[in-house]
PDB file of C-alpha atoms in Angstrom:
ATOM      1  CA  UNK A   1       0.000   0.000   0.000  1.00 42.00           C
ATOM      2  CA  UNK A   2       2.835   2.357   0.630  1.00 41.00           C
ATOM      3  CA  UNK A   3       4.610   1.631  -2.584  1.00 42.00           C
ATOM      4  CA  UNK A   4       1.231   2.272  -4.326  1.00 45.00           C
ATOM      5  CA  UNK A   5       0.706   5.447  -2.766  1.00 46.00           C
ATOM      6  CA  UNK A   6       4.117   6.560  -2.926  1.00 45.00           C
ATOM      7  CA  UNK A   7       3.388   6.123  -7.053  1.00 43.00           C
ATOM      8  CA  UNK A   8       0.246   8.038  -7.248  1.00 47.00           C
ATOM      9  CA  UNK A   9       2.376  10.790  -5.413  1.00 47.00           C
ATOM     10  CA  UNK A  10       5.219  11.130  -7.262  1.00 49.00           C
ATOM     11  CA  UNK A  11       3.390   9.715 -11.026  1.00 48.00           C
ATOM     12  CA  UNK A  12       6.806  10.282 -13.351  1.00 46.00           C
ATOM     13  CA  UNK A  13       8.976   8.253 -10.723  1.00 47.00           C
ATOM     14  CA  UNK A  14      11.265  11.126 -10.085  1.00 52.00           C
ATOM     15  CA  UNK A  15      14.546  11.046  -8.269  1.00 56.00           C
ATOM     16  CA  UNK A  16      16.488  12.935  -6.053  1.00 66.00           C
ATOM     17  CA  UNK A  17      20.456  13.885  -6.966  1.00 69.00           C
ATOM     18  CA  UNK A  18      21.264  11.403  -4.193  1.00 78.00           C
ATOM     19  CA  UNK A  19      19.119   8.325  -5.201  1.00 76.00           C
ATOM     20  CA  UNK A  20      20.490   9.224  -8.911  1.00 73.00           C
ATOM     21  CA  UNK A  21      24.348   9.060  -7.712  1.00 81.00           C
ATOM     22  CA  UNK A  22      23.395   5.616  -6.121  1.00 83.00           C
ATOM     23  CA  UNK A  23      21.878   4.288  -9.095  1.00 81.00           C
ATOM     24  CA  UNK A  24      24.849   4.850 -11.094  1.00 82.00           C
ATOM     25  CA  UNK A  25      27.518   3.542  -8.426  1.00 86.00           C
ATOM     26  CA  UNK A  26      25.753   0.449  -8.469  1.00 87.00           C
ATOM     27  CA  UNK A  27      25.086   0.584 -12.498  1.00 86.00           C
ATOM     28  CA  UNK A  28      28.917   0.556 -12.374  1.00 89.00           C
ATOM     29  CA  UNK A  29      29.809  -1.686 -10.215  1.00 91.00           C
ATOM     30  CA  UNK A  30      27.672  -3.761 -12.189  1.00 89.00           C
ATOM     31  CA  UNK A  31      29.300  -3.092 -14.900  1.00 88.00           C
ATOM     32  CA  UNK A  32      33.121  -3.445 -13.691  1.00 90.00           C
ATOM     33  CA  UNK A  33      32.002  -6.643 -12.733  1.00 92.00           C
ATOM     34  CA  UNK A  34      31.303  -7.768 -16.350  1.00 90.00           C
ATOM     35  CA  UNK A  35      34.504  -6.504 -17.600  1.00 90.00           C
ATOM     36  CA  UNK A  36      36.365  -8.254 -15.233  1.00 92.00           C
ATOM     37  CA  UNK A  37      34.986 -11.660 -16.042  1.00 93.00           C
ATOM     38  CA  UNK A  38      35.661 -10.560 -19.560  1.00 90.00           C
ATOM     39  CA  UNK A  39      39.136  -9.855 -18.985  1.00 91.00           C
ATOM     40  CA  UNK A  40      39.439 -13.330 -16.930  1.00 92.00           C
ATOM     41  CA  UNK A  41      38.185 -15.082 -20.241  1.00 91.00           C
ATOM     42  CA  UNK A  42      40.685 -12.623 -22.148  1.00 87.00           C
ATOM     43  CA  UNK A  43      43.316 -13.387 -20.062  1.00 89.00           C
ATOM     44  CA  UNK A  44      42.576 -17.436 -20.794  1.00 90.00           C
ATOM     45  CA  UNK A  45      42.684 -17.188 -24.634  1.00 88.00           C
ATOM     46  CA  UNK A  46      45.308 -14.542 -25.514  1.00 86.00           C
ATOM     47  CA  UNK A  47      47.407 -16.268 -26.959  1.00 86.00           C
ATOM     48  CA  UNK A  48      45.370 -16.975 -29.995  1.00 87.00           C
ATOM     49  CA  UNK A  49      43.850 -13.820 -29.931  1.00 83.00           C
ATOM     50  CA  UNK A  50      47.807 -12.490 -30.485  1.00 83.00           C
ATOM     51  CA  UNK A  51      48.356 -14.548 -33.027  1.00 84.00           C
ATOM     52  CA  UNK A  52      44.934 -13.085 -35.022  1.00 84.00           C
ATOM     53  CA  UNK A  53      46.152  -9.816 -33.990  1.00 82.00           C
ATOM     54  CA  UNK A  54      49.421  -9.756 -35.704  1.00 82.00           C
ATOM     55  CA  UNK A  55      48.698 -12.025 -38.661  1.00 83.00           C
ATOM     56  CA  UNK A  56      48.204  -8.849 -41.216  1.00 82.00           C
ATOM     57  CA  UNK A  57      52.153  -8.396 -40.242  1.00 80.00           C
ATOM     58  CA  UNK A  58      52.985 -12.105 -40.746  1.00 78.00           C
ATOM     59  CA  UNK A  59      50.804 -11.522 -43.946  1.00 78.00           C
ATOM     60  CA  UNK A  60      53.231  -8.863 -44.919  1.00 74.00           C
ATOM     61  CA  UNK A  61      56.272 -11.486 -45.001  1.00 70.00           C
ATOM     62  CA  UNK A  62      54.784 -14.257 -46.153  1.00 64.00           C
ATOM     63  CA  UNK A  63      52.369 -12.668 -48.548  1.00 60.00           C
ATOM     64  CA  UNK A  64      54.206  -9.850 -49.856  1.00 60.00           C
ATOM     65  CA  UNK A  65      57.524 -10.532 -49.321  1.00 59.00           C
ATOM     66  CA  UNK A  66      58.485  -7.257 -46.918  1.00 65.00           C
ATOM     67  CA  UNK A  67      60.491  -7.171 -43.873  1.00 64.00           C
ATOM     68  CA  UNK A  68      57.967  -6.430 -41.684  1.00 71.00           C
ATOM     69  CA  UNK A  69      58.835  -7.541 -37.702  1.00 74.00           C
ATOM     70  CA  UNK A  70      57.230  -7.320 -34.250  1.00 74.00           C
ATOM     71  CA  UNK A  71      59.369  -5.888 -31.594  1.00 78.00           C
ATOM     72  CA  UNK A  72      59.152  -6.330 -27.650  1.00 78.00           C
ATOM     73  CA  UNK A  73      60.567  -2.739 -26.957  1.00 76.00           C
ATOM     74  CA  UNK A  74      60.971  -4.129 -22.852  1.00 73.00           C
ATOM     75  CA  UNK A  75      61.313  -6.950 -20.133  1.00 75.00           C
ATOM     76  CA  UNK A  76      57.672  -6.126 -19.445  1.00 76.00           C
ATOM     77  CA  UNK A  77      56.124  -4.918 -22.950  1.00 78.00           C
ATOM     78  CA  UNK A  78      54.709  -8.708 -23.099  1.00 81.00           C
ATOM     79  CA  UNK A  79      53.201  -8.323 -19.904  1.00 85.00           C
ATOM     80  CA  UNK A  80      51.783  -5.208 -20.328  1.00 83.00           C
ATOM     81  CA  UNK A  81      50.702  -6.215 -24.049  1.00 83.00           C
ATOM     82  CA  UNK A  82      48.753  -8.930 -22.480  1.00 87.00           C
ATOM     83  CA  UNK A  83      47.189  -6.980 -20.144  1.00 87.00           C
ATOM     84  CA  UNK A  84      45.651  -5.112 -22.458  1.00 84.00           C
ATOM     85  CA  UNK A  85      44.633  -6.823 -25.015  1.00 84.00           C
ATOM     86  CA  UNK A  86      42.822  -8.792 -22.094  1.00 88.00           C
ATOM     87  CA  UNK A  87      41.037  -5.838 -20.570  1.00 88.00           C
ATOM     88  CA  UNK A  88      39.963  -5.036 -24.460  1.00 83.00           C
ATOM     89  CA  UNK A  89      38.632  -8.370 -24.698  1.00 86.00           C
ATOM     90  CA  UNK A  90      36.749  -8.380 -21.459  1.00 88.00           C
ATOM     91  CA  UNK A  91      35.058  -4.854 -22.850  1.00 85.00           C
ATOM     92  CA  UNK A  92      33.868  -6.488 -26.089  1.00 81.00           C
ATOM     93  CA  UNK A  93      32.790  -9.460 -24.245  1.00 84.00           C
ATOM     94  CA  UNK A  94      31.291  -8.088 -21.458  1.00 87.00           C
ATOM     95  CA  UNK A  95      29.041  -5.362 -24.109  1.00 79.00           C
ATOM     96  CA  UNK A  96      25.677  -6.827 -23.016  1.00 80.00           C
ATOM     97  CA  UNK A  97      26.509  -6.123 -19.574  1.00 84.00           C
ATOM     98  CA  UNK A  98      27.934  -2.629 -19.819  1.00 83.00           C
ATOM     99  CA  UNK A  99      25.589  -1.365 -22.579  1.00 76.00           C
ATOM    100  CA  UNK A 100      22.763  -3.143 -20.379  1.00 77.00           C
ATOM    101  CA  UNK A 101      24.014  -0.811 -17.467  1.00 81.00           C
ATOM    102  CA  UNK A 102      24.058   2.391 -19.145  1.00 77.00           C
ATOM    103  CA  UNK A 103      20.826   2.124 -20.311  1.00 73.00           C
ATOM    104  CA  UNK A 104      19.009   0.657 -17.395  1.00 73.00           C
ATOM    105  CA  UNK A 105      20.370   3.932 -15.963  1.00 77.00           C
ATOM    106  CA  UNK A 106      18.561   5.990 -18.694  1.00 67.00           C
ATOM    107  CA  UNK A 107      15.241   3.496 -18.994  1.00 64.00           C
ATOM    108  CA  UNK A 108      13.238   4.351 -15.288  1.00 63.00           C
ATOM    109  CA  UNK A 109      12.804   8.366 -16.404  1.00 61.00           C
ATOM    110  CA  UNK A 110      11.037   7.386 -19.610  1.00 60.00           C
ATOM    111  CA  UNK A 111       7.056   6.605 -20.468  1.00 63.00           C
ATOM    112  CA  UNK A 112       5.963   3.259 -20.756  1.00 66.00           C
ATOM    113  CA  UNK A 113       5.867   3.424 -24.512  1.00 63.00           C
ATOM    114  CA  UNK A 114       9.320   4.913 -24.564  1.00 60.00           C
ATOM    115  CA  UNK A 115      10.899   2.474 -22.470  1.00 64.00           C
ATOM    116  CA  UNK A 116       9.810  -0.413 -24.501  1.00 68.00           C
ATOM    117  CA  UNK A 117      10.683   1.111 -27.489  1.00 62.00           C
ATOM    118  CA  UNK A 118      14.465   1.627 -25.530  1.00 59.00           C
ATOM    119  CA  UNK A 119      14.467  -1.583 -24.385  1.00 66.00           C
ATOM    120  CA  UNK A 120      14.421  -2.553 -28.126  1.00 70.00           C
ATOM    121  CA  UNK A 121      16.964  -0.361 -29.038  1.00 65.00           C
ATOM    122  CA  UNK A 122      18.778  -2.088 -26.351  1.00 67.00           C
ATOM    123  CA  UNK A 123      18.484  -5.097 -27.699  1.00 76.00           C
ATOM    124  CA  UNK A 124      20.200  -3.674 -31.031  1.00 76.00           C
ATOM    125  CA  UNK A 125      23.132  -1.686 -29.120  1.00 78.00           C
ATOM    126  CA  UNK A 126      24.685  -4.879 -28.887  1.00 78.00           C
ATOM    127  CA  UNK A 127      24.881  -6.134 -32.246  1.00 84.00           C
ATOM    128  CA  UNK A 128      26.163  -3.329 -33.691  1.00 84.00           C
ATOM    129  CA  UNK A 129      28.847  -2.613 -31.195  1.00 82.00           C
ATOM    130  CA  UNK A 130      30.282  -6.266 -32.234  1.00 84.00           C
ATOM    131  CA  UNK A 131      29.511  -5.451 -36.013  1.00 85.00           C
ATOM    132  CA  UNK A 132      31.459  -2.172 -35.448  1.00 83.00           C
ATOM    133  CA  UNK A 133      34.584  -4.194 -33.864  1.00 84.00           C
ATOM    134  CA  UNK A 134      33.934  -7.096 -36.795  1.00 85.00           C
ATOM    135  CA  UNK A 135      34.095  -4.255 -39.764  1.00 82.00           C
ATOM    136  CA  UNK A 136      37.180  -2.685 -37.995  1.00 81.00           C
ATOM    137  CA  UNK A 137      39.019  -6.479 -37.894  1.00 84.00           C
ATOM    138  CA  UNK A 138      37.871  -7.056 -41.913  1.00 82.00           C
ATOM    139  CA  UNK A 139      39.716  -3.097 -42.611  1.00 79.00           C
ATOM    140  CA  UNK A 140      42.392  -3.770 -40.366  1.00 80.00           C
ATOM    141  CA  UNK A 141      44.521  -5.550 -42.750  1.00 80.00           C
ATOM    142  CA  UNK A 142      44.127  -3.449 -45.631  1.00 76.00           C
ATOM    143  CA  UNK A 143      44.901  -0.428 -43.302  1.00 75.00           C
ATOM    144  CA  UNK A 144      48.668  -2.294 -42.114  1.00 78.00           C
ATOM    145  CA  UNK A 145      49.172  -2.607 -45.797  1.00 77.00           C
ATOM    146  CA  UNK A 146      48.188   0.364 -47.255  1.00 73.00           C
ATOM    147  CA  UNK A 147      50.398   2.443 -44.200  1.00 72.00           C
ATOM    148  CA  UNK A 148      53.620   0.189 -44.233  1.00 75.00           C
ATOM    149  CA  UNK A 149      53.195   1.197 -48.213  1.00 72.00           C
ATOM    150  CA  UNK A 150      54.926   4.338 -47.567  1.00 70.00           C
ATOM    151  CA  UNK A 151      57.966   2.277 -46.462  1.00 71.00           C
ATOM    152  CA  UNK A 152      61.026   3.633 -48.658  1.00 68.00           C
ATOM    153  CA  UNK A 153      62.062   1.161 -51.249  1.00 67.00           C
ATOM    154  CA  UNK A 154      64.819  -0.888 -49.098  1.00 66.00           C
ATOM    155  CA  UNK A 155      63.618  -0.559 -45.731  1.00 65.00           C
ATOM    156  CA  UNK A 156      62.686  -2.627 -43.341  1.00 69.00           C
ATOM    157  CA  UNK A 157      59.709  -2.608 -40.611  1.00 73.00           C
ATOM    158  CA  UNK A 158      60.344  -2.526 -37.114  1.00 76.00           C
ATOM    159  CA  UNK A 159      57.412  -2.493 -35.478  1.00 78.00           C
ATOM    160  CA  UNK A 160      57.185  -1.846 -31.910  1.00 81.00           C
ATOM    161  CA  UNK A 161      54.467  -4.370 -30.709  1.00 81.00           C
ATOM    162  CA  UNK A 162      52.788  -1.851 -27.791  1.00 80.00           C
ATOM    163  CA  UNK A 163      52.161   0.832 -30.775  1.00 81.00           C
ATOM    164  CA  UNK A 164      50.995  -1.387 -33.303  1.00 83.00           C
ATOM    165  CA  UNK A 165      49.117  -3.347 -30.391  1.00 82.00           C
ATOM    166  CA  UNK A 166      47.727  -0.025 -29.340  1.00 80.00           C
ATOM    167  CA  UNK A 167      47.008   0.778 -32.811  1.00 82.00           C
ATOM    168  CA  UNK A 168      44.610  -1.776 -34.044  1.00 84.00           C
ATOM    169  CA  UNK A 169      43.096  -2.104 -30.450  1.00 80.00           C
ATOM    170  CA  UNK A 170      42.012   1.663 -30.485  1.00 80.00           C
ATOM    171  CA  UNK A 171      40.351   0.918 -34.323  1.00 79.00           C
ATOM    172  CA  UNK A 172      38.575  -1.690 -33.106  1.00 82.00           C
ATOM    173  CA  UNK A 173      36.905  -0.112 -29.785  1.00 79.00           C
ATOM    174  CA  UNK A 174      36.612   3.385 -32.027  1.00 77.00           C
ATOM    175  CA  UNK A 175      34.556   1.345 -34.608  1.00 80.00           C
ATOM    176  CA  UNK A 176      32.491  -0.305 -31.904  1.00 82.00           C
ATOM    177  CA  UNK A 177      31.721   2.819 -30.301  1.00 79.00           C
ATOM    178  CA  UNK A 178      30.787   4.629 -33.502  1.00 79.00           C
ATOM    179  CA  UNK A 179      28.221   2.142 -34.229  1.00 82.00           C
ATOM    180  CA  UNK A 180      27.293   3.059 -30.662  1.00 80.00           C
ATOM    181  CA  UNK A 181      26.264   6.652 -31.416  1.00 80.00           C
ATOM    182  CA  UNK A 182      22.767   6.864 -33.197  1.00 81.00           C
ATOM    183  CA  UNK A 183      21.396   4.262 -30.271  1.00 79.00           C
ATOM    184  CA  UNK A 184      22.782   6.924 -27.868  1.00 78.00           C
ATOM    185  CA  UNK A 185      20.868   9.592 -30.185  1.00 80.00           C
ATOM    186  CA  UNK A 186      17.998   7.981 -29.680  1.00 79.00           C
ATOM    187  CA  UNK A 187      18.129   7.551 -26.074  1.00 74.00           C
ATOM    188  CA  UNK A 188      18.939  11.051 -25.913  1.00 77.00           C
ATOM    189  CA  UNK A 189      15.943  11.839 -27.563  1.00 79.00           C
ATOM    190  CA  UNK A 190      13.443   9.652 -25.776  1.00 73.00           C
ATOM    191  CA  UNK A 191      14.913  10.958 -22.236  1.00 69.00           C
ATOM    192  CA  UNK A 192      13.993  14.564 -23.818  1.00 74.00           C
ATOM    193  CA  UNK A 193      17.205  16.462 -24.581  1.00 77.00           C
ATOM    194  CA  UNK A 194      17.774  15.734 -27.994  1.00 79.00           C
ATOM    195  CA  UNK A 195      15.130  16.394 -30.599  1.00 83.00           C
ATOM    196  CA  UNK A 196      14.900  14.834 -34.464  1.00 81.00           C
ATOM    197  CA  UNK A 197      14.904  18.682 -36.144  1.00 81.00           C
ATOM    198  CA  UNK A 198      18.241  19.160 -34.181  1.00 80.00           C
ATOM    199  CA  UNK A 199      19.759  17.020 -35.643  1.00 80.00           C
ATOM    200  CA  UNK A 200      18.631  17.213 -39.455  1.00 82.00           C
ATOM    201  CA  UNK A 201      20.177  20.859 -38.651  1.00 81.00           C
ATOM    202  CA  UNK A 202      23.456  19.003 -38.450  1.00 78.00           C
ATOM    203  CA  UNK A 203      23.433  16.704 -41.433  1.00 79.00           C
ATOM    204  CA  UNK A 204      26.227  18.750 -43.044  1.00 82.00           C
ATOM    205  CA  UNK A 205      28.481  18.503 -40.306  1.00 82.00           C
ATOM    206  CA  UNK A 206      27.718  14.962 -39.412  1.00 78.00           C
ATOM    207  CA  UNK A 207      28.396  13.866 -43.179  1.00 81.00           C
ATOM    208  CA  UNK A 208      31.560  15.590 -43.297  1.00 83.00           C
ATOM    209  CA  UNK A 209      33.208  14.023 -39.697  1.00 78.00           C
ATOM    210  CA  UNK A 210      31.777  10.634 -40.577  1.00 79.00           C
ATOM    211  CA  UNK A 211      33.840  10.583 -43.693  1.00 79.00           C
ATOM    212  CA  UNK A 212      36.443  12.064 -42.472  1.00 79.00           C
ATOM    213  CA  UNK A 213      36.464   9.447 -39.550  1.00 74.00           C
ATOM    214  CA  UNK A 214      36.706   6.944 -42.216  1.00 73.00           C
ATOM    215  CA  UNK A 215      39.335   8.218 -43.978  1.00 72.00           C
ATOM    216  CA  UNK A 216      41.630   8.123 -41.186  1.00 69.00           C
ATOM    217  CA  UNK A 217      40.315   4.898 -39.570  1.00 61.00           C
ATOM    218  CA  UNK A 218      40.694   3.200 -42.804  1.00 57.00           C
ATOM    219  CA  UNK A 219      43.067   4.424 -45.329  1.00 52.00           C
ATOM    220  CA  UNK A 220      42.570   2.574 -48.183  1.00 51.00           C
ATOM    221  CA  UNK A 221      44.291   2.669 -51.572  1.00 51.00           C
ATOM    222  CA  UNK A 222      40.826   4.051 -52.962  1.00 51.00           C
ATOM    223  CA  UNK A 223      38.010   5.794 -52.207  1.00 62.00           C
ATOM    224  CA  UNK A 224      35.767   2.745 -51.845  1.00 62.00           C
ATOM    225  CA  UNK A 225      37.471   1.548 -48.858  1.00 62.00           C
ATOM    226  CA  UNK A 226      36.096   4.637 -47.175  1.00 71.00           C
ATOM    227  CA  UNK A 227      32.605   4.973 -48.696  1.00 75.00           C
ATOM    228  CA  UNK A 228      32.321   1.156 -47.313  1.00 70.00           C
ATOM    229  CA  UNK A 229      33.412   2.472 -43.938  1.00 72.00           C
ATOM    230  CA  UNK A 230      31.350   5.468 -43.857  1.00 80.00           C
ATOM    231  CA  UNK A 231      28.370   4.341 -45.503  1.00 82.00           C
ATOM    232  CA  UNK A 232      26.638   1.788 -42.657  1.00 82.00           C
ATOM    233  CA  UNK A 233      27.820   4.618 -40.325  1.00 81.00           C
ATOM    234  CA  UNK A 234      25.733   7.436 -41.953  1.00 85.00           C
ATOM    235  CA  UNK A 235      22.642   4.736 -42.740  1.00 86.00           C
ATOM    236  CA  UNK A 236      22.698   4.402 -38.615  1.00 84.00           C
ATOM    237  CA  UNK A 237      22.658   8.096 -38.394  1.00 84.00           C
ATOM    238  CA  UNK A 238      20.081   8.952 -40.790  1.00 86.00           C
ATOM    239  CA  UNK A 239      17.675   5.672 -39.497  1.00 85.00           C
ATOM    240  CA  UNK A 240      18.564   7.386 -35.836  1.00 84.00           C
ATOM    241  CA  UNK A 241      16.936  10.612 -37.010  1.00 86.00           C
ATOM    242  CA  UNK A 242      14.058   8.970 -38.124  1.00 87.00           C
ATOM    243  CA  UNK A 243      13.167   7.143 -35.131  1.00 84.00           C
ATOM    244  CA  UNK A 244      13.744  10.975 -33.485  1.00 85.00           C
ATOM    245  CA  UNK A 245      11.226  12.546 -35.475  1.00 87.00           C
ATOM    246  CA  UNK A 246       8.705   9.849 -35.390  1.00 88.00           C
ATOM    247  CA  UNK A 247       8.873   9.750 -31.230  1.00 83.00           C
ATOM    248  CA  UNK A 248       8.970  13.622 -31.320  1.00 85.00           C
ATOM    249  CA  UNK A 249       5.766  13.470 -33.579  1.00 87.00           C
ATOM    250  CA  UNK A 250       4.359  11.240 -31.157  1.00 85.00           C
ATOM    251  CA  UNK A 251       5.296  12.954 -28.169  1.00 83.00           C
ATOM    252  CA  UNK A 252       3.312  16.496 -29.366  1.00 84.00           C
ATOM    253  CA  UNK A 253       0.615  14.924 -30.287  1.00 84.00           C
ATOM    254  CA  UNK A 254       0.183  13.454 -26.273  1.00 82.00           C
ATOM    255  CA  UNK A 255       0.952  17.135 -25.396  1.00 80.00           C
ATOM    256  CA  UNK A 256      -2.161  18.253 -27.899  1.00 83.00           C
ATOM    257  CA  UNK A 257      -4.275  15.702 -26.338  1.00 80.00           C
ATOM    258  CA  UNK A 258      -3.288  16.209 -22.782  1.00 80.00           C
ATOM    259  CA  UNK A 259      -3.957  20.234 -23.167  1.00 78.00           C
ATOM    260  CA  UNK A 260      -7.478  19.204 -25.292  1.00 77.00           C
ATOM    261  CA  UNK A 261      -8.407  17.449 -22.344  1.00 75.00           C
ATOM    262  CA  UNK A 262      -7.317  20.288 -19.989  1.00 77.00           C
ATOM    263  CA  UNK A 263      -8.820  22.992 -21.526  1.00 72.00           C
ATOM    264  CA  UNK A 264     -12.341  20.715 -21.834  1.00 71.00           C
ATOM    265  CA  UNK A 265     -12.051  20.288 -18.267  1.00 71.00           C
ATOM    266  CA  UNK A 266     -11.477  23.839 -17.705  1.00 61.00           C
ATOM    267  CA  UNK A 267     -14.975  24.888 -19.367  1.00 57.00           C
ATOM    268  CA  UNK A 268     -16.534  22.685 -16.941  1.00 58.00           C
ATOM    269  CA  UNK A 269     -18.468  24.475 -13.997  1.00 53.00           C
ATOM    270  CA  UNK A 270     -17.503  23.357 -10.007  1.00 52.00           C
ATOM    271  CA  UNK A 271     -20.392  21.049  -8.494  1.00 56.00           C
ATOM    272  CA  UNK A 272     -22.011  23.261  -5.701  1.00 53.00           C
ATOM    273  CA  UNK A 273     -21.460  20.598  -3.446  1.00 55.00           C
ATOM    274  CA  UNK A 274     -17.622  20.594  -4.208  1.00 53.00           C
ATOM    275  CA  UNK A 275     -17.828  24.240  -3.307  1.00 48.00           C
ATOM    276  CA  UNK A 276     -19.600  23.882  -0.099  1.00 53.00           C
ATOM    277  CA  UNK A 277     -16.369  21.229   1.280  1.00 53.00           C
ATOM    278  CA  UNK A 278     -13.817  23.878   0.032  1.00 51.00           C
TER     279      UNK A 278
END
């Protein structure tokens, strides 16, 4: 009876600063959790994650015929190689988890309508964080080839394993993040703060630092390789904006309802008996 009361009193579920600071200490902690298993499970299958990881510079020997090598630049660089390439497995693994988190965070402040609609765009953050960090791993080779191109005819390759480690490791979590961005739109614009004609304003822009992204993601010896790079990226964006406008559409027509209603009510004349208890 309390909790239903406490409901009727406070309708839209508000929250004070302090509840909201404990929601998202435990959303994550939650979420640390999940990366750490990941990184356990990282940490157990490194080694032929490694050995995928450097194969475009194998590639380069066997394939090509350059001298292309990986150095250890330390007593520790293998260590701290391993480390992270753990941790960045335990973040790709552990996705459902984390993304989970950050929206469960978001979800409670919406309508009923708008959190089921979230909760399906949820459902999608996932795949396309891992289709981000798959499309990154098919450009990745064609990016170590087309960049050890400007090698000067003679030269060898000595690559330092931590930079070219940190290298393809940052691709992969930038391309998985990127893929990220119109389901953050759209939670953006079902929580209120983001609205569809905002960003149509910005299609100019967004065009422009998507393919520019892509150029420097994934150099490629044409400009295909970027227009295959940038294109799912601005279909996203554009499929984002729609889903923006459609929920803003939806949202002012409950705000022409809910003031129709009002202003009916408003017309309507106070029972004399209502008077009398005032």
């Amino acid at each position: 009876m309390v909790e239903t009361k406490g409901r009727k009193a406070n309708p839209e579920a508000r929250m004070a600063l302090l509840d909201h600071l404990k929601e998202l200490k435990n959303r994550l902690f939650k979420a640390a959790i999940g990366v750490i298993l990941g990184t356990v499970v990282g940490f157990i299958v490194y080694q032929p994650l490694l050995e995928a990881l450097i194969k475009p510079i194998k590639d380069l020997n066997e394939k090509e015929g350059r001298a292309a090598t990986l150095n250890f630049d330390g007593v520790a660089s293998s260590f701290d190689l391993m480390v992270q390439v753990s941790v960045f497995l335990g973040v790709l693994l552990s996705s459902p988890v984390w993304i989970y988190q950050l929206w469960a965070f978001i979800v409670p402040g919406l309508h009923k309508k708008e959190r089921r609609l979230a909760l399906s765009f949820v459902a999608a953050a996932v795949p396309l964080f891992i289709g981000g960090v798959l499309l990154a791993w098919l450009v990745l080779p064609n990016a170590v080839r087309v960049l050890t191109d400007f090698t000067p005819v003679g030269g060898s390759n000595f690559i330092s394993a931590e930079i070219y480690l940190a290298f393809v490791l940052r691709l992969l979590l930038a391309f998985g993040i990127a893929f990220l961005v119109p389901v953050v739109l759209v939670g953006l614009n079902l929580a209120g703060i983001v609205k569809g004609k905002q960003l149509i304003k910005s299609w100019r822009i967004t065009i422009f630092l998507v393919c520019l992204f892509a150029a420097m993601a994934a150099p490629g010896a044409d400009a295909m390789s970027m227009f295959y790079l940038a294109a799912p990226m601005l279909l996203l964006f554009f499929a984002a904006i729609g889903v923006c406008l459609l929920n803003d559409r939806r949202r002012e027509r409950r705000a022409i309802k809910r003031a129709a209603e009002t202003e009916a009510t408003a017309d309507i004349a106070t029972p004399a008996s209502d008077l009398e208890n005032l």
